[in-house]
Short mmCIF file of C-alpha atoms and ligand atoms in Angstrom, two decimals:
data_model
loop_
_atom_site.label_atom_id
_atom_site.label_comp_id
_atom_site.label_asym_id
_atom_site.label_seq_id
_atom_site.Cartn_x
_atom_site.Cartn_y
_atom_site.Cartn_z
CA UNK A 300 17.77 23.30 78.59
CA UNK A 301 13.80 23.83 78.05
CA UNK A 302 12.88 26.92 76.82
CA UNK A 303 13.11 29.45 74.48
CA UNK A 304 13.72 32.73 73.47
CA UNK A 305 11.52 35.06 71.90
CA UNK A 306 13.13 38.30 70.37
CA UNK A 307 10.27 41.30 69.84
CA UNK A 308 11.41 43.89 67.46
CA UNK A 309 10.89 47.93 68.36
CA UNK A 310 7.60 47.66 65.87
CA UNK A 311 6.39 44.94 67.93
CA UNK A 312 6.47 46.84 71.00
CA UNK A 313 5.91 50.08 69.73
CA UNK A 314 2.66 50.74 71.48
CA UNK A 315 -0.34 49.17 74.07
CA UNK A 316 -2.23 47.31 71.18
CA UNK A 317 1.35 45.86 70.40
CA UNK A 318 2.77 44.71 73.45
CA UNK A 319 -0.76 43.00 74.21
CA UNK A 320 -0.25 41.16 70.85
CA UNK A 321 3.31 40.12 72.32
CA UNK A 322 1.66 39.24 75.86
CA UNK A 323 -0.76 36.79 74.18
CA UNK A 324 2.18 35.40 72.38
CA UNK A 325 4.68 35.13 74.97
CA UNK A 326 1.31 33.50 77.33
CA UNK A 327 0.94 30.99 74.28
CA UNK A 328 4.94 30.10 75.06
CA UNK A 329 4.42 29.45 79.08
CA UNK A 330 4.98 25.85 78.77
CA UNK A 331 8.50 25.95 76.91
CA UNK A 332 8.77 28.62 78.98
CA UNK A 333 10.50 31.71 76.88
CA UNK A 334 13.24 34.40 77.82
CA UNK A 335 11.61 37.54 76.30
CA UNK A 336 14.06 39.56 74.41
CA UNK A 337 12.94 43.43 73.35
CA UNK A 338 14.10 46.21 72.02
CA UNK A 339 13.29 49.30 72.78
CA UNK A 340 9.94 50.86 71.51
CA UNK A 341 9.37 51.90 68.00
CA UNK A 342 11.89 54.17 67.40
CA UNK A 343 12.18 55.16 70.96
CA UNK A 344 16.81 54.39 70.07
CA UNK A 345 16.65 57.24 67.63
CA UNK A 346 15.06 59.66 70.02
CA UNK A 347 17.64 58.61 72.52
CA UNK A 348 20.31 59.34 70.16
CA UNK A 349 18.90 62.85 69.18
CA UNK A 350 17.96 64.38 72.30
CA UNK A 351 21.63 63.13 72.46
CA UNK A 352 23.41 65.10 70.16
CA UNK A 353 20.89 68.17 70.86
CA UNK A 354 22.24 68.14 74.68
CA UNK A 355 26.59 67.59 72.62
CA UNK A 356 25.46 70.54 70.82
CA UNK A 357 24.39 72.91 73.69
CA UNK A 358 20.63 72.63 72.75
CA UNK A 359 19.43 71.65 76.50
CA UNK A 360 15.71 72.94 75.84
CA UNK A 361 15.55 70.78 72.24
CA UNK A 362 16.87 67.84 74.68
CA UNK A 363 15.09 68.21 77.08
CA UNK A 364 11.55 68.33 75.28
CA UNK A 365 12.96 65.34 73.01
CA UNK A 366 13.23 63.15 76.25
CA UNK A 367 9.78 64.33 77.47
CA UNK A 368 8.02 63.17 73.78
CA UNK A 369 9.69 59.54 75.06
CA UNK A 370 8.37 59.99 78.43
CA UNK A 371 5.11 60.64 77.05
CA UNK A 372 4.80 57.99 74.61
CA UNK A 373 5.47 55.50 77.14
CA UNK A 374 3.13 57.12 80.17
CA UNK A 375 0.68 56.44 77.48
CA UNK A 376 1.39 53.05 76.51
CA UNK A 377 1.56 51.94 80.00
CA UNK A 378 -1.49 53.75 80.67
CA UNK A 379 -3.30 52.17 77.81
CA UNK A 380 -2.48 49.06 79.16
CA UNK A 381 -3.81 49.69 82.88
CA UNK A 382 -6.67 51.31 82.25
CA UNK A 383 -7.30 51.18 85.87
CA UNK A 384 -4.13 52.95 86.86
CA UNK A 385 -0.54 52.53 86.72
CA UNK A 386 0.99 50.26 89.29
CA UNK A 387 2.59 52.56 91.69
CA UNK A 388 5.53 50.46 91.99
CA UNK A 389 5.90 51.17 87.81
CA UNK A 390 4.78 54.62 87.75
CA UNK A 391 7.85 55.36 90.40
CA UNK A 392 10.31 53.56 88.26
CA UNK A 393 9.16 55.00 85.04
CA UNK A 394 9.60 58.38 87.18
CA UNK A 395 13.20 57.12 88.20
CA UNK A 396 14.63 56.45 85.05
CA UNK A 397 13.19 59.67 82.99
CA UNK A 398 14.75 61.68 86.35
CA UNK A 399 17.92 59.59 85.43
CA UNK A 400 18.31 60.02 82.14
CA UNK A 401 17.39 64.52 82.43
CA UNK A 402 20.46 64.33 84.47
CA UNK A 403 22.36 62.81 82.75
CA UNK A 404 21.26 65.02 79.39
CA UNK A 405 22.12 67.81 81.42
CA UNK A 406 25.85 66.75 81.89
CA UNK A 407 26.31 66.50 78.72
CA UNK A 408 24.93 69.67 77.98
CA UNK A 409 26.91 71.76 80.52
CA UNK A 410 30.36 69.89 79.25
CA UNK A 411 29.30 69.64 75.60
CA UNK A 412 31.00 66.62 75.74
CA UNK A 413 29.52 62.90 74.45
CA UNK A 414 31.73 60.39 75.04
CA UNK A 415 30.64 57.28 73.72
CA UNK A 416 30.33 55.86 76.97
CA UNK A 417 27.74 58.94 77.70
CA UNK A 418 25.64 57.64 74.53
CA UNK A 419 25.43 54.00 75.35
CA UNK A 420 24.37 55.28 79.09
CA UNK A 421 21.65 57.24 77.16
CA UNK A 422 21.11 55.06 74.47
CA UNK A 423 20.54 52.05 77.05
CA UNK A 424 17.32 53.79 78.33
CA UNK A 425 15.47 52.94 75.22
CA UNK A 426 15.11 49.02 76.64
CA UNK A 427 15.25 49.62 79.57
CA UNK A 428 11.80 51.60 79.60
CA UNK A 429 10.41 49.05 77.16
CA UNK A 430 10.89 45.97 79.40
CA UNK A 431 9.90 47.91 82.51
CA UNK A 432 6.32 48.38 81.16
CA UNK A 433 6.28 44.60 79.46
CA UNK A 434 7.70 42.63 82.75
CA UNK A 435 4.75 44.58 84.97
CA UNK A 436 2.00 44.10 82.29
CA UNK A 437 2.64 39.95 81.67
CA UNK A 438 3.47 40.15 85.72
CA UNK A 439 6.84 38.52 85.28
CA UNK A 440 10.42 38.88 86.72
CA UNK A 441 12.47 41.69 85.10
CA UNK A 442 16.36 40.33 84.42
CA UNK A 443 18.32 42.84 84.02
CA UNK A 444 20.48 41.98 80.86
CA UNK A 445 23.22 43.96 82.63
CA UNK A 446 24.15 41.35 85.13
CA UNK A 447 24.38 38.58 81.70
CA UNK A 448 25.72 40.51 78.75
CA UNK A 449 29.41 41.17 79.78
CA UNK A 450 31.16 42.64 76.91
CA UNK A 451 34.39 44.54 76.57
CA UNK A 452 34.84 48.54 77.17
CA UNK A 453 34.28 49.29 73.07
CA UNK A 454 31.23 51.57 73.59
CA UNK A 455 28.78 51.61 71.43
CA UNK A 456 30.00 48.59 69.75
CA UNK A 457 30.33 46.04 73.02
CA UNK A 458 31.95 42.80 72.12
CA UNK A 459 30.35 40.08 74.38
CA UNK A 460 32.85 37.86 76.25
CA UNK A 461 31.20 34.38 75.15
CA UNK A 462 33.01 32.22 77.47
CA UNK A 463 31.20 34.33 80.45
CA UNK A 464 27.67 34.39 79.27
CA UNK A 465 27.02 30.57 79.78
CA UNK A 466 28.41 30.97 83.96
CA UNK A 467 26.27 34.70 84.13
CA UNK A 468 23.15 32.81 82.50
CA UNK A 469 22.72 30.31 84.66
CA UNK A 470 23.22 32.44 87.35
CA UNK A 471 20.77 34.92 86.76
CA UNK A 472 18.07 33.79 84.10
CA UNK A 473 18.39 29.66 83.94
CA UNK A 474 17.03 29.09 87.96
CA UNK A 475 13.96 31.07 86.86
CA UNK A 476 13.31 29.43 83.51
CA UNK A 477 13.94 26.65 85.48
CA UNK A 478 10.82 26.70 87.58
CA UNK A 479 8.68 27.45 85.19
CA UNK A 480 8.63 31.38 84.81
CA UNK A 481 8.76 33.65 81.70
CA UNK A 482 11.47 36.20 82.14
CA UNK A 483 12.06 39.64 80.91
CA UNK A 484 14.92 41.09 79.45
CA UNK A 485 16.92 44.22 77.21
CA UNK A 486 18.28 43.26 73.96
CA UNK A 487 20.97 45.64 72.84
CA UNK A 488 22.67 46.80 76.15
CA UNK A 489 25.43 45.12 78.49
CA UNK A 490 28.08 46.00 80.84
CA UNK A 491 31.55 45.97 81.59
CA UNK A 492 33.65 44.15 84.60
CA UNK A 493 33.37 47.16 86.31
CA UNK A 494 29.17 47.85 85.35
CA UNK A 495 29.31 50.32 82.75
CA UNK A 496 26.83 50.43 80.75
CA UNK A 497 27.74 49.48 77.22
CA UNK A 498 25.56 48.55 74.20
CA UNK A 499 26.27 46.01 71.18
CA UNK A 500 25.96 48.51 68.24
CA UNK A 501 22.59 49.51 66.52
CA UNK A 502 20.08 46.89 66.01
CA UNK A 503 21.67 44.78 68.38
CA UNK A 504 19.08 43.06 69.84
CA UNK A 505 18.50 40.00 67.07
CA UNK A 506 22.57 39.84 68.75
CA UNK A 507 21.43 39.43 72.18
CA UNK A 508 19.00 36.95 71.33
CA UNK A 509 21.32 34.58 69.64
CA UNK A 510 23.72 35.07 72.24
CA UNK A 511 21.32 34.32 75.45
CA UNK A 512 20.50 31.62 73.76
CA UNK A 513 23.37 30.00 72.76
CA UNK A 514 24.29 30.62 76.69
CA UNK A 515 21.18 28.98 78.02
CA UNK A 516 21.41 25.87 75.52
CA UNK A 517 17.13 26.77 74.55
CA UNK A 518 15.65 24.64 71.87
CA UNK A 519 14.95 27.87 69.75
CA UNK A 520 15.66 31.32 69.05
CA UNK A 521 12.63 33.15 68.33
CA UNK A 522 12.81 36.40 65.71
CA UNK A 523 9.67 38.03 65.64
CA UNK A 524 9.31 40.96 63.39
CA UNK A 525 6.92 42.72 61.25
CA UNK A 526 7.80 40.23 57.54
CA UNK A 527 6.60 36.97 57.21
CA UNK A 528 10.30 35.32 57.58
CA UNK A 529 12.55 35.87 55.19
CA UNK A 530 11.04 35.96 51.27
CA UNK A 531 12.45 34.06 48.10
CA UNK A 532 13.00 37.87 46.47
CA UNK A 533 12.44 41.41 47.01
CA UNK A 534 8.42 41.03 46.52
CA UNK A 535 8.34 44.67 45.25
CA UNK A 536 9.98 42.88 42.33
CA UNK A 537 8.47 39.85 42.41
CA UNK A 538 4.79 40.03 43.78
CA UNK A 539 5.01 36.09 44.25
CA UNK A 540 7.75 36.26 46.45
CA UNK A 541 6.98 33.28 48.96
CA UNK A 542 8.50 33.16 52.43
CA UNK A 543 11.04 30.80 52.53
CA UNK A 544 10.73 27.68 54.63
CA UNK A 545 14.19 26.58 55.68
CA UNK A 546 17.46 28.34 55.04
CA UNK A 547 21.07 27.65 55.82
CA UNK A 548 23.43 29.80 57.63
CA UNK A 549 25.42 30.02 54.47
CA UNK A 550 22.50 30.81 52.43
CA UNK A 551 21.46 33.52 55.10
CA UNK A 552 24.90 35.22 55.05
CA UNK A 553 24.97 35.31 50.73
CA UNK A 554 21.64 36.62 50.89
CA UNK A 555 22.11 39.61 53.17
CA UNK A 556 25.43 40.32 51.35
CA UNK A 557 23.02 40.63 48.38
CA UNK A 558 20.99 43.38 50.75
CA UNK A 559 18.04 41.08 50.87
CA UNK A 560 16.36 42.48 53.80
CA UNK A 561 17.12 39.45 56.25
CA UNK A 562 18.13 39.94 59.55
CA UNK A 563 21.86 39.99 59.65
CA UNK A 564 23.44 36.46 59.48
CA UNK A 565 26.64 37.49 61.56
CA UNK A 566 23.49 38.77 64.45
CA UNK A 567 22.53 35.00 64.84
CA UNK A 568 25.65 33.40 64.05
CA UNK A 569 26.17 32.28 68.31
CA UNK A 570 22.75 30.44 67.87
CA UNK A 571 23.68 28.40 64.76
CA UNK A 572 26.96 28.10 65.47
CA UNK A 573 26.07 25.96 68.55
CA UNK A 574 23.22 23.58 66.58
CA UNK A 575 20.21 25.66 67.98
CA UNK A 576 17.43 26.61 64.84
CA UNK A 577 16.89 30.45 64.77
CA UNK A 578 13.32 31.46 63.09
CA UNK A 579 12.22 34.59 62.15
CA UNK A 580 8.13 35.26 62.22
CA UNK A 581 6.14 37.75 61.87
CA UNK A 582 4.07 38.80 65.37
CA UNK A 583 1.18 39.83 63.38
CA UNK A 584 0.56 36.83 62.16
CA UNK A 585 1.94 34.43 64.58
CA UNK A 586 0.05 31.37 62.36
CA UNK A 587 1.66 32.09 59.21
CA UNK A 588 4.59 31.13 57.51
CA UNK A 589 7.73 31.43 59.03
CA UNK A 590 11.50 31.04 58.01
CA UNK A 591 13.87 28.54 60.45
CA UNK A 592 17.44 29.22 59.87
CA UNK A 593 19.62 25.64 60.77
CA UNK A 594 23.37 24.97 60.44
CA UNK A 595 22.32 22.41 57.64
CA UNK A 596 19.23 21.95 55.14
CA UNK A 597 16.50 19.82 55.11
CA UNK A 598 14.84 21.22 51.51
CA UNK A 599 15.19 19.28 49.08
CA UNK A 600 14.99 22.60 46.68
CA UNK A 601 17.45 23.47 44.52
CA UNK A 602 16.97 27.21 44.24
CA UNK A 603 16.35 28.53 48.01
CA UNK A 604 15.99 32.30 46.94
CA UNK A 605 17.23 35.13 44.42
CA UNK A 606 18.47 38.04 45.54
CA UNK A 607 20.16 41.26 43.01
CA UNK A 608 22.43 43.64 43.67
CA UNK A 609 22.58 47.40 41.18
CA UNK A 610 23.66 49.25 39.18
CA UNK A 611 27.36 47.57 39.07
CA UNK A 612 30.15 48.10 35.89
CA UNK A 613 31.80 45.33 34.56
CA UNK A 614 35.43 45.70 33.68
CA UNK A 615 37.28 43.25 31.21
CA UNK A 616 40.85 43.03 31.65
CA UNK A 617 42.64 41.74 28.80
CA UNK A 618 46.56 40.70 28.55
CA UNK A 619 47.85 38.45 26.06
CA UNK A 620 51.08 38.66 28.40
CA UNK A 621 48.33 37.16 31.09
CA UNK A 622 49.33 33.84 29.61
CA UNK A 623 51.80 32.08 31.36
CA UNK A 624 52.76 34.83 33.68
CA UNK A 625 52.52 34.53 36.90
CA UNK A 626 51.86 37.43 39.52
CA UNK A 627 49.63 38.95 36.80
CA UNK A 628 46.25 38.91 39.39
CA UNK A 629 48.85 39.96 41.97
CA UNK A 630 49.47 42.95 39.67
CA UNK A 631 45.77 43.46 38.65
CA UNK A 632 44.58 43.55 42.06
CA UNK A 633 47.31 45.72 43.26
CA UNK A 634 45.46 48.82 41.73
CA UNK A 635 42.08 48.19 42.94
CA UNK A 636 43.48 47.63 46.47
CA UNK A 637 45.32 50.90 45.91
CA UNK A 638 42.42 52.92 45.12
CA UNK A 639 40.34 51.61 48.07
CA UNK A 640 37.93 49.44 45.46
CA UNK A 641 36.46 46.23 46.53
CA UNK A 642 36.55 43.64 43.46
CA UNK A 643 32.97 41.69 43.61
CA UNK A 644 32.55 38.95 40.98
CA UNK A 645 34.95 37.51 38.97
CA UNK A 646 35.23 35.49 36.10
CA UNK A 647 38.52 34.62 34.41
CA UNK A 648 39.72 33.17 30.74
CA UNK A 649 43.16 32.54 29.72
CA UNK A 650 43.65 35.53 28.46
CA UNK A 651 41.33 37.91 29.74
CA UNK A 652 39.43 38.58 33.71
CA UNK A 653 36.12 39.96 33.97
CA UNK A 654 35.28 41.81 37.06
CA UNK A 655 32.19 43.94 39.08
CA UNK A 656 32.86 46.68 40.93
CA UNK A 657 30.40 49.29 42.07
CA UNK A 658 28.70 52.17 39.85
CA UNK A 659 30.85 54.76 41.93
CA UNK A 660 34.02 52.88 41.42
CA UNK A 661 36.65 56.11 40.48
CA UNK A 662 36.47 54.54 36.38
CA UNK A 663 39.02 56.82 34.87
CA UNK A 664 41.76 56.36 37.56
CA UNK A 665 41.39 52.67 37.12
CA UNK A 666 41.19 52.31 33.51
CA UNK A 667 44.17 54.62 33.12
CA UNK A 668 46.49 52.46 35.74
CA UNK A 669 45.19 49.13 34.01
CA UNK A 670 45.89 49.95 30.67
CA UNK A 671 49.53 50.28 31.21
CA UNK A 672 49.84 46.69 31.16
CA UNK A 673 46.27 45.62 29.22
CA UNK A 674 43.36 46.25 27.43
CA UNK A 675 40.47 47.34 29.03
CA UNK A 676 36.15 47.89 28.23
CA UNK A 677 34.02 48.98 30.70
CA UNK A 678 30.35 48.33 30.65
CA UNK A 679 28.23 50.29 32.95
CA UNK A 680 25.16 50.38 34.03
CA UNK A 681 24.64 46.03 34.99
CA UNK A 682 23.09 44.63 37.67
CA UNK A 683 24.08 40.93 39.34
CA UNK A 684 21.34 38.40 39.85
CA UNK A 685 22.10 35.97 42.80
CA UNK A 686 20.47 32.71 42.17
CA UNK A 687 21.54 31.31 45.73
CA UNK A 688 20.55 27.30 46.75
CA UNK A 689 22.64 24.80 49.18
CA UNK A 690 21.81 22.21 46.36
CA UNK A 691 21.98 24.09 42.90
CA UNK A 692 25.52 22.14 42.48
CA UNK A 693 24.20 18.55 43.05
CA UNK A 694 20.69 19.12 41.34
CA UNK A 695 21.19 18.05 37.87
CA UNK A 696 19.61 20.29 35.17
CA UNK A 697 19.40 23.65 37.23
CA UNK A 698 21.76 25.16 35.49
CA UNK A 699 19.69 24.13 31.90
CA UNK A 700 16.73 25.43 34.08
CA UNK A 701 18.26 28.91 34.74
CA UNK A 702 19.63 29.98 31.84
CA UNK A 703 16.37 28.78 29.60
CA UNK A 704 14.23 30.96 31.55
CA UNK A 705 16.55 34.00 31.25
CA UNK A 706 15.42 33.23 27.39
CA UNK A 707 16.67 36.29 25.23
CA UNK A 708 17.85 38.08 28.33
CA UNK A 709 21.91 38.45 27.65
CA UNK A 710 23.65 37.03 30.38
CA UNK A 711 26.65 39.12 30.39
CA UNK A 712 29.27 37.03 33.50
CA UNK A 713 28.31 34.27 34.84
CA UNK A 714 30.03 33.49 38.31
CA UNK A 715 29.75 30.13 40.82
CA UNK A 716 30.53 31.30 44.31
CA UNK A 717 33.19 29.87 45.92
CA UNK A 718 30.89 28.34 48.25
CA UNK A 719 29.30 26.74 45.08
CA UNK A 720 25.61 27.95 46.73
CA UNK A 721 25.59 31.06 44.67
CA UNK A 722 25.26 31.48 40.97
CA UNK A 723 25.49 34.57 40.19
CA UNK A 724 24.68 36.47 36.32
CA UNK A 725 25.02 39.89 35.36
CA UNK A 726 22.76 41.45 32.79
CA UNK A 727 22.05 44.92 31.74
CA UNK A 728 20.50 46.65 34.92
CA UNK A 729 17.01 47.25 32.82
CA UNK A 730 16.25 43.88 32.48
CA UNK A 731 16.55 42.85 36.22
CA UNK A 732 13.04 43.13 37.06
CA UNK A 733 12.19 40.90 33.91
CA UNK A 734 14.33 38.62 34.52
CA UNK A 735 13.85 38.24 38.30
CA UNK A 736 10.08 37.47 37.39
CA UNK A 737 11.53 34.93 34.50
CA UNK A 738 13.58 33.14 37.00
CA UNK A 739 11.46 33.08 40.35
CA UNK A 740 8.75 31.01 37.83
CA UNK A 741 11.16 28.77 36.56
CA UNK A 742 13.18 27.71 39.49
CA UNK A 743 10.97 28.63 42.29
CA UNK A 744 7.34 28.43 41.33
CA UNK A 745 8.05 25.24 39.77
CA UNK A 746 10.51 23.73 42.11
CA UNK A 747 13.71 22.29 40.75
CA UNK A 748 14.33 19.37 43.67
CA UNK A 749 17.62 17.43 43.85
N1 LIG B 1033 16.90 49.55 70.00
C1 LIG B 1033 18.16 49.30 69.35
C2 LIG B 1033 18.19 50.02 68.02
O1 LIG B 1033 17.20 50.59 67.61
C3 LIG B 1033 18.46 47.85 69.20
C4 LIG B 1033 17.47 47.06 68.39
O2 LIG B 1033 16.35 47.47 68.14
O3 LIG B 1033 17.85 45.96 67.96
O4 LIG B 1033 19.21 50.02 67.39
MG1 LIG B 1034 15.25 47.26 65.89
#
């Protein structure tokens, strides 16, 4: 259908001068028109979830003068943004929901008791106060995500029944967008069958976004947060770090298993999944560069972005017995799954495997189990270099490109994902910054096109 949806992080509703930034915004979106997904105000969740555990641990009075900071931050915000007075109508629900919430403080104070169920109740209030004060200020109807996001009874981790959202959506949200309107509503929170209140885990708003609108059908999901879309590398490492234009699911997913600071690629997977472009932009600067995130690219690049991941230990695994054997891996494996350690990169030759693990991996217990049956050295200290692109294996002399700029950098593994979008080196962890810099010059300064 027309429309959008337009996702507002807590920093971008964290006070008046912000949610007037996101008014002018969401005004500039009338014609599409947009579904306006927030989360609660700056870090309005985490007071929740204190004020929480002070009420679990018998501390009413530390509760009870946590919820009234909230209430005060947002008396002010809505005050700062009707100078003339707060609508009655708002004033009175503001007054509801605080009165709500002491009680329900209070119960868990005289039982001691926090169920989960009790948190997501508490922790719900967060957007529910922010879109309260938004939906009067822009003057527009107030859906209460509630009636849409049905999810299982896992509190505090909801799991949204998909094949219901599409029915509850255009029951409750689509007739509106329909005529025109811009519409309100809570990222993070949903309900049961039966109405409980239940949330979708911390930081689940970008989740609610991708889900209403893969639901509606919109022509966009909307990210807006406080980075200009997602970067090419960390830019405290790289200080011309660009923000990247287009980026594939796949590439999304490699980089935030990297920890590049995107917005998690599993949050937005309902959007993609069903052909609609998610971008992510930054609602201070609503004219600069943003990032769109499609099921398939459209750069021609061959190096979308580098990400690095440190301090890691290499472990070489040598067997001369390796040859010809089979159920050696099976073997190898065995004693990493037995002491809980997940393998990263690997790299094999016919007689030897090279593997990553972390820098807390337990070293001794594994060396002294592996060396029943091989040799093993241990290098510590490394660092892996992602060098992630949805065309590095058709684009013809990337590779040359790469490993020229590294220069007299040692690469110490190299790895091809098995998703062939992710090269991946390991060098000694104090030349990662160096050779970041080396790289992002030679395969993203100076593009390397297919
Ligand atoms: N307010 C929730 C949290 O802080 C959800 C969100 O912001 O995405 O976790
Ligand atoms: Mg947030």
């Amino acid at each position: 259908m027309n429309g959008i949806v337009m996702k507002f992080g807590g920093s971008s509703v964290a006070n008046a001068a912000c949610m007037r930034q996101v008014a002018t915004l969401v005004a500039s979106a009338a014609h599409r028109p947009p579904l306006v997904v927030l989360s609660a105000m700056g870090k309005t969740t985490n007071g929740l979830f204190a004020a929480a555990q002070a009420a679990e641990n018998g501390n009413l009075e530390s509760a009870i003068s946590g919820m009234n900071a909230l209430k005060a931050a947002h008396l002010t915000t809505a005050r700062e943004l009707f100078p003339e007075g707060i609508p009655s109508a708002l004033e009175a629900s503001l007054n509801d929901r605080f009165g709500e919430l002491e009680l329900i403080l209070r119960g868990v104070a005289l039982l001691r008791e926090l169920s989960p169920r009790s948190m997501d109740a508490i922790a719900s209030f967060g957007e529910r106060l922010s879109t309260l004060i938004f939906a009067s200020f822009i003057n527009a109807p107030l859906v209460d995500a509630r009636k849409v996001m049905r999810t299982d009874d896992t509190f505090g981790e909801g799991q949204p029944r998909f094949v219901l959202l599409p029915e509850l959506a255009a029951e409750h949200i689509a007739p509106l967008l329909t005529l025109g309107r811009t519409v309100v509503t809570q990222g993070y929170i949903g309900a049961t069958e039966d109405g409980l209140t239940t949330t979708l885990g911390r930081g689940g708003s970008d989740y609610s976004a991708a889900l209403f609108g893969a639901a509606l059908g919109v022509e966009e999901v909307q990210i807006w947060t406080d980075v200009q879309g997602v970067l090419t590398c960390d830019p405290r490492i790289v200080p011309e770090a660009q923000s990247i234009d287009q980026l594939t699911f796949a590439e999304a997913a490699e980089l935030a298993a990297f920890g590049a600071k995107v917005l998690h690629p599993a949050t937005i997977q309902p959007a993609v999944e069903v052909g609609i472009p998610v971008t992510v932009r930054d609602t201070q600067h609503p004219d600069g560069q943003f990032t769109t995130i499609a099921p398939d690219t459209r750069s021609d690049r061959a190096v979308t972005a580098l990400a690095t991941r440190g301090p890691v230990t290499v472990l070489t695994v040598n067997s001369t017995r390796m040859l010809n054997h089979s159920g050696f891996l099976a073997k190898l494996f065995e004693v990493f799954r037995r002491h809980g350690v997940s393998v990263d990169l690997i790299a094999t030759a016919e007689v030897s495997v090279s593997l990553t693990v972390e820098a807390d991996a337990p070293l001794e217990a594994l060396i002294s189990e592996l060396s029943v049956f091989a040799k093993v050295v241990a290098v510590q200290d490394r660092a892996i270099i992602a060098v992630v692109g949805e065309r590095i294996k058709q684009t013809p002399g990337v590779a040359a490109r790469i490993f020229g700029a590294m220069g007299d950098i040692n690469i110490e593994l190299i790895s091809m994902g098995a998703n062939e979008i992710n090269l991946s080196l390991v060098v000694p962890q104090p030349t990662v910054v160096e050779a970041l810099r080396r790289l992002h010059r030679a395969v993203i300064e100076e593009a390397v096109c297919a």
